[in-house]
mmCIF file of C-alpha atoms in Angstrom:
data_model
loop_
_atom_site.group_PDB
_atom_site.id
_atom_site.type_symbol
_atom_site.label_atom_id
_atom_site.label_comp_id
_atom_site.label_asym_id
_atom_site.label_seq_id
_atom_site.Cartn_x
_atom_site.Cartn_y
_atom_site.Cartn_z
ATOM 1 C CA UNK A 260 0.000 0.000 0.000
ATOM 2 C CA UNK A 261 1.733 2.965 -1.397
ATOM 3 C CA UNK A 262 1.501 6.259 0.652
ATOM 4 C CA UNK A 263 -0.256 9.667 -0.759
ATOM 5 C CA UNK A 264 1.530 12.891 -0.727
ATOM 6 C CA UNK A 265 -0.022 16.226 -0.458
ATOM 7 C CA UNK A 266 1.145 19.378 -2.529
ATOM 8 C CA UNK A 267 2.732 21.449 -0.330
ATOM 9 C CA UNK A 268 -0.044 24.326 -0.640
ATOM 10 C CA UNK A 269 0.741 25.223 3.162
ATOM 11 C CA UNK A 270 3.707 24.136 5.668
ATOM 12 C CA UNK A 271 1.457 21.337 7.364
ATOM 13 C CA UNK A 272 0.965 19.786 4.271
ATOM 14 C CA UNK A 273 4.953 19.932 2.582
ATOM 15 C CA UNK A 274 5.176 16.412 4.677
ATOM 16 C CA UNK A 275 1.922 15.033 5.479
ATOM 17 C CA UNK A 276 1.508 11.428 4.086
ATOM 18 C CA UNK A 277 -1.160 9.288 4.756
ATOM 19 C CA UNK A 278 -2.836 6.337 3.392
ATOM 20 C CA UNK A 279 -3.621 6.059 -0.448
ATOM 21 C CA UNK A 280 -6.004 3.892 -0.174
ATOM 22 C CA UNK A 281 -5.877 2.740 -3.371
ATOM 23 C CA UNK A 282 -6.735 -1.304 -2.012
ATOM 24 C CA UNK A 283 -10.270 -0.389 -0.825
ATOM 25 C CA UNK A 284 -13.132 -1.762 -3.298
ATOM 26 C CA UNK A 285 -14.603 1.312 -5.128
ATOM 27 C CA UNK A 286 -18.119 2.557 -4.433
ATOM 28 C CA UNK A 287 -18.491 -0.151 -2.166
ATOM 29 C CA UNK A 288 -20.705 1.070 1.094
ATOM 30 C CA UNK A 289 -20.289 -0.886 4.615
ATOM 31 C CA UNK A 290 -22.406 -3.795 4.981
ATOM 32 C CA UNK A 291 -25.462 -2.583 6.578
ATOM 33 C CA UNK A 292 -26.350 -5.565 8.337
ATOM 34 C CA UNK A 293 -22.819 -6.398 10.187
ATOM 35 C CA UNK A 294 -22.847 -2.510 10.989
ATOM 36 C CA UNK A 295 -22.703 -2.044 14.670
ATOM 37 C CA UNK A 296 -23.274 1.261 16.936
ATOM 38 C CA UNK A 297 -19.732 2.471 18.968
ATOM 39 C CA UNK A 298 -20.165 4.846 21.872
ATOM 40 C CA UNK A 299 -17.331 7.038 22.063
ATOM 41 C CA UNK A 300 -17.505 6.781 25.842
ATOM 42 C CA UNK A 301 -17.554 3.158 26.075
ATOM 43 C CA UNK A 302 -13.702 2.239 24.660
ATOM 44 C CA UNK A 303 -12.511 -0.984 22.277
ATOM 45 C CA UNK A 304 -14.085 -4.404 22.379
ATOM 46 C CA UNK A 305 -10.833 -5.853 23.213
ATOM 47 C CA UNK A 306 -12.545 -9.522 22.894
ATOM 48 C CA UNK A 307 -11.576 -9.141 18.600
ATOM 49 C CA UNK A 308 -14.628 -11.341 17.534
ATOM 50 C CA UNK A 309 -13.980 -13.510 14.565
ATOM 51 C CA UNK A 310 -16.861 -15.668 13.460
ATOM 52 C CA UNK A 311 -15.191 -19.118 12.724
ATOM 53 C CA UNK A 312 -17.284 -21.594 10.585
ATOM 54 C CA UNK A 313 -16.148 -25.127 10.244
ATOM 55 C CA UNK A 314 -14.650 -25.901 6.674
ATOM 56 C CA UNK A 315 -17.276 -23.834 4.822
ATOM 57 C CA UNK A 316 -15.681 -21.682 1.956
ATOM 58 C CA UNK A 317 -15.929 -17.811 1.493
ATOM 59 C CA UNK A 318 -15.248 -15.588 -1.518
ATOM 60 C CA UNK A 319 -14.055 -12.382 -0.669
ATOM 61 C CA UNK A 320 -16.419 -9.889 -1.385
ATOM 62 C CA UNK A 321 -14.762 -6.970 -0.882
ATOM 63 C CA UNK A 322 -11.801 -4.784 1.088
ATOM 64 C CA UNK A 323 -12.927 -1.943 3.190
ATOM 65 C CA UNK A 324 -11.915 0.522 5.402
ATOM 66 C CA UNK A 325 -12.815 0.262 9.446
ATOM 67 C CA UNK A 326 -12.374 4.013 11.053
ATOM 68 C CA UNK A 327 -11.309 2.562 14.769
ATOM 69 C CA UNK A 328 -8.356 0.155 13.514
ATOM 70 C CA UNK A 329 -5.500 0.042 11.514
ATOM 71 C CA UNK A 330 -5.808 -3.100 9.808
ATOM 72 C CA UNK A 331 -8.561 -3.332 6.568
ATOM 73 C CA UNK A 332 -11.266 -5.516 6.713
ATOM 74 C CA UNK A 333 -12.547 -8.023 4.546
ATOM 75 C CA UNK A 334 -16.040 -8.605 3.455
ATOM 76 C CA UNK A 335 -16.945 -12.554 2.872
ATOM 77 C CA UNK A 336 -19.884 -14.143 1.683
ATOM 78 C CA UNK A 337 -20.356 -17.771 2.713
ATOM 79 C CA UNK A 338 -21.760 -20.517 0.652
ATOM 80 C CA UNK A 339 -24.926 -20.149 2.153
ATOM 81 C CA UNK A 340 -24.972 -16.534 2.086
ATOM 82 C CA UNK A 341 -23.855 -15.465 5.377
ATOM 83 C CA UNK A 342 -21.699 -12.401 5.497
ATOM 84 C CA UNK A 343 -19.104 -11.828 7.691
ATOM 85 C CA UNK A 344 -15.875 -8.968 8.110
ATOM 86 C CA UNK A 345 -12.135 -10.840 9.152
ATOM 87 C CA UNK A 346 -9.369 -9.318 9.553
ATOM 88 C CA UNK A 347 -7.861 -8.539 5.590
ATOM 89 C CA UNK A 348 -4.264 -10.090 5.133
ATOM 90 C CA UNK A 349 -1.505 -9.101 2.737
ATOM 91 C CA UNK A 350 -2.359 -10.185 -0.840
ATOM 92 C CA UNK A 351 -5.894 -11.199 -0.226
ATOM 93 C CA UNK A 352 -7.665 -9.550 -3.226
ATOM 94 C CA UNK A 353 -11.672 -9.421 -4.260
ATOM 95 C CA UNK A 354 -12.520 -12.410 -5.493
ATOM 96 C CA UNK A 355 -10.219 -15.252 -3.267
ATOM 97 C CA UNK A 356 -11.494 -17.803 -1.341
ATOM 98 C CA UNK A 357 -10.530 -18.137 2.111
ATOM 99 C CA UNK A 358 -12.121 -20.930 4.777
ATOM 100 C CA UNK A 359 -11.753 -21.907 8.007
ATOM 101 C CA UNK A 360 -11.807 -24.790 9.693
ATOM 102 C CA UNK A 361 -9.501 -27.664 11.303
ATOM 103 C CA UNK A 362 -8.767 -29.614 7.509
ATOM 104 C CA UNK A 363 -8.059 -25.739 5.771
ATOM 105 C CA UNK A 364 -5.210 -25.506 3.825
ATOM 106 C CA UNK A 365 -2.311 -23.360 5.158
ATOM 107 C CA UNK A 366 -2.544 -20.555 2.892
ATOM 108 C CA UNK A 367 -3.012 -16.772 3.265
ATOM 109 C CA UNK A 368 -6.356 -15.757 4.929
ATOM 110 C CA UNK A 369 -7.436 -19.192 6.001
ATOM 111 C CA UNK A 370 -7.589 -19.851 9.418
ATOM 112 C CA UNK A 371 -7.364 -23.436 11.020
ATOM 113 C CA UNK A 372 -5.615 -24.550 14.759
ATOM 114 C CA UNK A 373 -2.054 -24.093 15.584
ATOM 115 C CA UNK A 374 -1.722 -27.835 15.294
ATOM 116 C CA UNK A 375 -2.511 -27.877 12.019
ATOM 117 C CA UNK A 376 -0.245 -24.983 10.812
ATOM 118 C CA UNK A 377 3.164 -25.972 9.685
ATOM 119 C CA UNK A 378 6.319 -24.296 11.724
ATOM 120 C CA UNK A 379 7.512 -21.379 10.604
ATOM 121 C CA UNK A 380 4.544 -19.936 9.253
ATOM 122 C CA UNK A 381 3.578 -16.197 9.284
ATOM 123 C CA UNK A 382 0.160 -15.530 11.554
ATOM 124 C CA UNK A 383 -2.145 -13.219 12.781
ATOM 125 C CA UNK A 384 -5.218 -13.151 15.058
ATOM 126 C CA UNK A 385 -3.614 -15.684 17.293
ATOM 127 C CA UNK A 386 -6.285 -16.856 19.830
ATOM 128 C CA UNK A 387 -5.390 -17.874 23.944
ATOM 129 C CA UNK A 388 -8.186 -19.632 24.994
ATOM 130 C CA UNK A 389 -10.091 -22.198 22.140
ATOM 131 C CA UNK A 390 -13.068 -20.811 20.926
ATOM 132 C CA UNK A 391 -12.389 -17.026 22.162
ATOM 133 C CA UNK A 392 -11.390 -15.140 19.143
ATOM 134 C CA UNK A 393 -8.738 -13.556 17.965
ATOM 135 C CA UNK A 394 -6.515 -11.457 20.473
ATOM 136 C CA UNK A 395 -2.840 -11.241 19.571
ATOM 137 C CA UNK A 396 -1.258 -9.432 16.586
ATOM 138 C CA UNK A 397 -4.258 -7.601 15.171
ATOM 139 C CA UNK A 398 -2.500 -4.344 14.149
ATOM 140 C CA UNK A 399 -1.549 -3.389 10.607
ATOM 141 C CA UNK A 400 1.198 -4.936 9.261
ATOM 142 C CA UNK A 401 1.330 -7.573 12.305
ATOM 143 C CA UNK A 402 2.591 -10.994 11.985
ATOM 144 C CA UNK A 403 3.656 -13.589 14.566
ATOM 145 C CA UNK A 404 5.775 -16.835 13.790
ATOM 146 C CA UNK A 405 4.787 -20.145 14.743
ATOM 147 C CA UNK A 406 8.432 -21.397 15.908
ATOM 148 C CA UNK A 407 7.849 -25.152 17.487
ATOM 149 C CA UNK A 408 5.101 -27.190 18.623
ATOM 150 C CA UNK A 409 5.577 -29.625 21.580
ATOM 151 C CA UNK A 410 3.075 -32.013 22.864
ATOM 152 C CA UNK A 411 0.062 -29.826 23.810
ATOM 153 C CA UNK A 412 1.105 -26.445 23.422
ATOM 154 C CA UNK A 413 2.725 -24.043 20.443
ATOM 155 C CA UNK A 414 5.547 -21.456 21.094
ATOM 156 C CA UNK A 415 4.598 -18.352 18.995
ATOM 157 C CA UNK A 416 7.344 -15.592 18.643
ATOM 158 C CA UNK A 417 5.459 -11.993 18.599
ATOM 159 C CA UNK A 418 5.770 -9.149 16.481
ATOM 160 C CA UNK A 419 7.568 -7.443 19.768
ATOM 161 C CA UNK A 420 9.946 -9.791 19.841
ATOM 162 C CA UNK A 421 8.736 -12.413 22.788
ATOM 163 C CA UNK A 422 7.643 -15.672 22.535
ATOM 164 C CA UNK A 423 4.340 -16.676 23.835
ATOM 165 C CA UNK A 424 3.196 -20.441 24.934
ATOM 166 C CA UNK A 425 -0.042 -21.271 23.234
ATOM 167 C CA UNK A 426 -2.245 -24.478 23.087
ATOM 168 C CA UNK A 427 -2.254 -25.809 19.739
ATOM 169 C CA UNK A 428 -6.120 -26.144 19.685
ATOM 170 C CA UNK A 429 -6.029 -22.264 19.643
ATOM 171 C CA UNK A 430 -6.992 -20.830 16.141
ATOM 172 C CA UNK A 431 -4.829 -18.449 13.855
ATOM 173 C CA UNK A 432 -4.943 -17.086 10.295
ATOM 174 C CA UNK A 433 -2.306 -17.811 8.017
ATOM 175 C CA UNK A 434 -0.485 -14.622 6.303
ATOM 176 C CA UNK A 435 0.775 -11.271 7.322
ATOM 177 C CA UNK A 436 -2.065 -8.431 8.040
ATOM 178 C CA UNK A 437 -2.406 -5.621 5.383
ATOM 179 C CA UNK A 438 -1.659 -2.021 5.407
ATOM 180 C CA UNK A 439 1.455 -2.496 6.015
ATOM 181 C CA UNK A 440 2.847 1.381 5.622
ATOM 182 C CA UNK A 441 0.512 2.330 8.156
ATOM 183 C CA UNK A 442 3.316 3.360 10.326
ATOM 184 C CA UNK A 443 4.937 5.238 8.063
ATOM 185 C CA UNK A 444 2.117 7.632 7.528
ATOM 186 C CA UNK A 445 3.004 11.388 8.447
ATOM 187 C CA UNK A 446 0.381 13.588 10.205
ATOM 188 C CA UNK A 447 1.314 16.837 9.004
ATOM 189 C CA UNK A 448 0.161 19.167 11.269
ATOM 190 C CA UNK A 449 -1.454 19.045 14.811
ATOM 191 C CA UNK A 450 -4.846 20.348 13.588
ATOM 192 C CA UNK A 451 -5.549 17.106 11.828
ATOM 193 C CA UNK A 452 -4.528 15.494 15.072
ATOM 194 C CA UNK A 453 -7.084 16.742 16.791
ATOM 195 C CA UNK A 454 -9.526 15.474 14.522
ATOM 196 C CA UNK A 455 -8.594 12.225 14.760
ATOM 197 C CA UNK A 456 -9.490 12.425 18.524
ATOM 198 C CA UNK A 457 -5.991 13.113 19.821
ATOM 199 C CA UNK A 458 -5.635 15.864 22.746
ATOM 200 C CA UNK A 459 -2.751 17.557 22.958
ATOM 201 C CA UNK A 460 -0.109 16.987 25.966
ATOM 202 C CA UNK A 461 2.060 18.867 28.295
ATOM 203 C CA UNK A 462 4.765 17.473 29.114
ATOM 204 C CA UNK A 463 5.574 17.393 32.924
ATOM 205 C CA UNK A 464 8.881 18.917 33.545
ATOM 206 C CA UNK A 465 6.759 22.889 32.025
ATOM 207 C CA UNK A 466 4.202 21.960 35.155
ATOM 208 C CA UNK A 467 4.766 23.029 38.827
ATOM 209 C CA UNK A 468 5.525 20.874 41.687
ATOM 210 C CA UNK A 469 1.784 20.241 42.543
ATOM 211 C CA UNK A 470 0.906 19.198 39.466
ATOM 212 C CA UNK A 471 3.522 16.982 38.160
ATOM 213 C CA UNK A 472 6.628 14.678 39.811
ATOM 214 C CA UNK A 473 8.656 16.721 37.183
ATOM 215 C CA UNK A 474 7.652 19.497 37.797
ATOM 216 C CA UNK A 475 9.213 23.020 39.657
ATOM 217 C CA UNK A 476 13.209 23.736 39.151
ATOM 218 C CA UNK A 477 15.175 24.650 36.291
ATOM 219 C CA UNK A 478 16.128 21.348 35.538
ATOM 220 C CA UNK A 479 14.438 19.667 32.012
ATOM 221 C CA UNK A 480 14.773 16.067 33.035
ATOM 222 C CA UNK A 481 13.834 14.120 36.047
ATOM 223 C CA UNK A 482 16.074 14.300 38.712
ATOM 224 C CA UNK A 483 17.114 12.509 41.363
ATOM 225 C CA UNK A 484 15.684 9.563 40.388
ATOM 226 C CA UNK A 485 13.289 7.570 37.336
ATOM 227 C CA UNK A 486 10.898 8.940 35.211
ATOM 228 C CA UNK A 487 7.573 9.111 36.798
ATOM 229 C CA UNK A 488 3.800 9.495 35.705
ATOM 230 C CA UNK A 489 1.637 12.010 37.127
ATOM 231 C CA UNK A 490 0.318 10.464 40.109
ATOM 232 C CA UNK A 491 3.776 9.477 41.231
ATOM 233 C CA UNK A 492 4.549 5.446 39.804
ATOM 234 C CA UNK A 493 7.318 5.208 37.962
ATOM 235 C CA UNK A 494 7.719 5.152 34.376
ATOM 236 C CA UNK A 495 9.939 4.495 31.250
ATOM 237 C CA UNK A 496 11.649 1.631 31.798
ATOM 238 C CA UNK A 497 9.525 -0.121 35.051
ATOM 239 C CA UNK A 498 8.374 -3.576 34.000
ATOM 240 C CA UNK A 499 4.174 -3.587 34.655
ATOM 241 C CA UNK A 500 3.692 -6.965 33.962
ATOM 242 C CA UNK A 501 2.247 -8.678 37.167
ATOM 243 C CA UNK A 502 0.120 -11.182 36.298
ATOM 244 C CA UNK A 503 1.912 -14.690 37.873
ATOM 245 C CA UNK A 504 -1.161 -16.803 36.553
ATOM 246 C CA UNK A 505 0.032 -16.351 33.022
ATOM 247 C CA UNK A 506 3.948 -16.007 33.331
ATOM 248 C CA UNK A 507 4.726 -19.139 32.757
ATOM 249 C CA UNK A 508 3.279 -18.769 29.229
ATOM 250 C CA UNK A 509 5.608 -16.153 28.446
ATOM 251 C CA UNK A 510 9.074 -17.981 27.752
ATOM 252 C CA UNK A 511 11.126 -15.080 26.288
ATOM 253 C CA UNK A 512 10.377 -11.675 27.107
ATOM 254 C CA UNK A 513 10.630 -8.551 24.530
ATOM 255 C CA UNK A 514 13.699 -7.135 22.735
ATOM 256 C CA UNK A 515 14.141 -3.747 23.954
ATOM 257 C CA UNK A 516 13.808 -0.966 21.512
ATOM 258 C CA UNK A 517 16.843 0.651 20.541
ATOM 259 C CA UNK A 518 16.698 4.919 21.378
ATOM 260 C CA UNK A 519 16.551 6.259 17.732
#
């Protein structure tokens, strides 16, 4: 997916880039009957619902755009005439058929259990518990590996860089997702932040003492000790993850990110 550049008829837009979407199907409207009502108060449904039928083939319909991800979607029509959006894959075009189901094939956009997927295969919408939908690497772009499978469980390496323990009755789709220069977009300018829902932020070392750690002093980095957040916890660099119920799925922990 190639990315659109603006003519530079102001200084916001010189380097603004964003999405061409030149993969979207043409005068194609949403489906109305999969169309669902978002509150803007009530956040993601971080559940990532995929509908998985059992072996029955789809043609792909068409590729549209969904405002509150990154990734496109994919319109399929079932044999029967049930419609259903998944998550659209790199390469899947109009017209493909995809299915899903334990005796799939291993190609791009079906989606079968772990223990069915050869090793070394590219994935995405990696499930944790059976039957729960998709949950891991949903993002543009994303794609996990599958590297070994032993006995009951599947070790999946994440786009961070960790590996992940997964039972290999969990589902997955084959393939990397699309929009893959999604993160090279450019804004531009803040004004079109803002309209994407972004607010803008202070940073805390321009506050005073009573409202930020940071704060107070002519000093413009924390001092005397790590990064914190604005109610006091430290920051950049802590490790959050508490959660001793599902450590011992996590055998290798992410690469750090090198500073830029």
């Amino acid at each position: 997916m190639p990315l659109k550049q603006y003519k530079a008829t102001s200084p916001v837009r010189r380097f603004r880039q964003s999405a061409s979407f030149e993969e979207l199907t043409r005068g194609k409207a949403p489906e109305r009957s999969l169309l669902e009502r978002k509150l803007r108060t009530a956040g993601r449904n971080a559940q990532g619902r995929v509908t998985t039928r059992h072996g029955i083939p789809a043609r792909v319909k068409a590729i549209e755009y969904d405002p509150n991800r990154s990734a496109r979607l994919a319109l399929v029509v079932y044999r029967d005439g049930d419609k259903r959006y998944i998550l659209a894959p790199n390469d899947l075009k109009v017209g493909d058929t995809v299915v899903s189901g334990p005796d799939a094939e291993a190609r791009v956009g079906n989606c079968l259990p772990l223990e069915h997927i050869p090793t070394g295969t590219q994935i995405h919408g990696v499930e944790l518990q059976p039957g729960r939908g998709a949950q891991l690497v949903r993002a543009a772009g994303g794609a996990a590996q599958l590297v070994a499978k032993e006995g009951e469980y599947a070790q999946i390496r994440l786009p961070s860089g960790g590996i992940r323990v997964v039972h290999v009755r969990c589902r997955a789709t084959v393939g990397q997702l699309g929009n893959i220069d999604h993160e090279n977009r450019k804004i531009g300018g803040a004004g079109h932040k803002r309209r994407m829902g972004w607010r803008p932020q202070v940073r805390g070392v321009v506050m005073s003492p009573r409202d930020h750690p940071h704060g107070g002093g002519e000093a413009k980095s924390p001092v005397g000790g790590m990064a914190q957040t604005p109610w006091g916890k430290p920051a950049m660099g802590l490790k959050t993850r508490r959660n001793p119920r599902t450590d011992r799925f996590v055998t290798e922990r992410p690469r750090k990110r090198k500073a830029k």
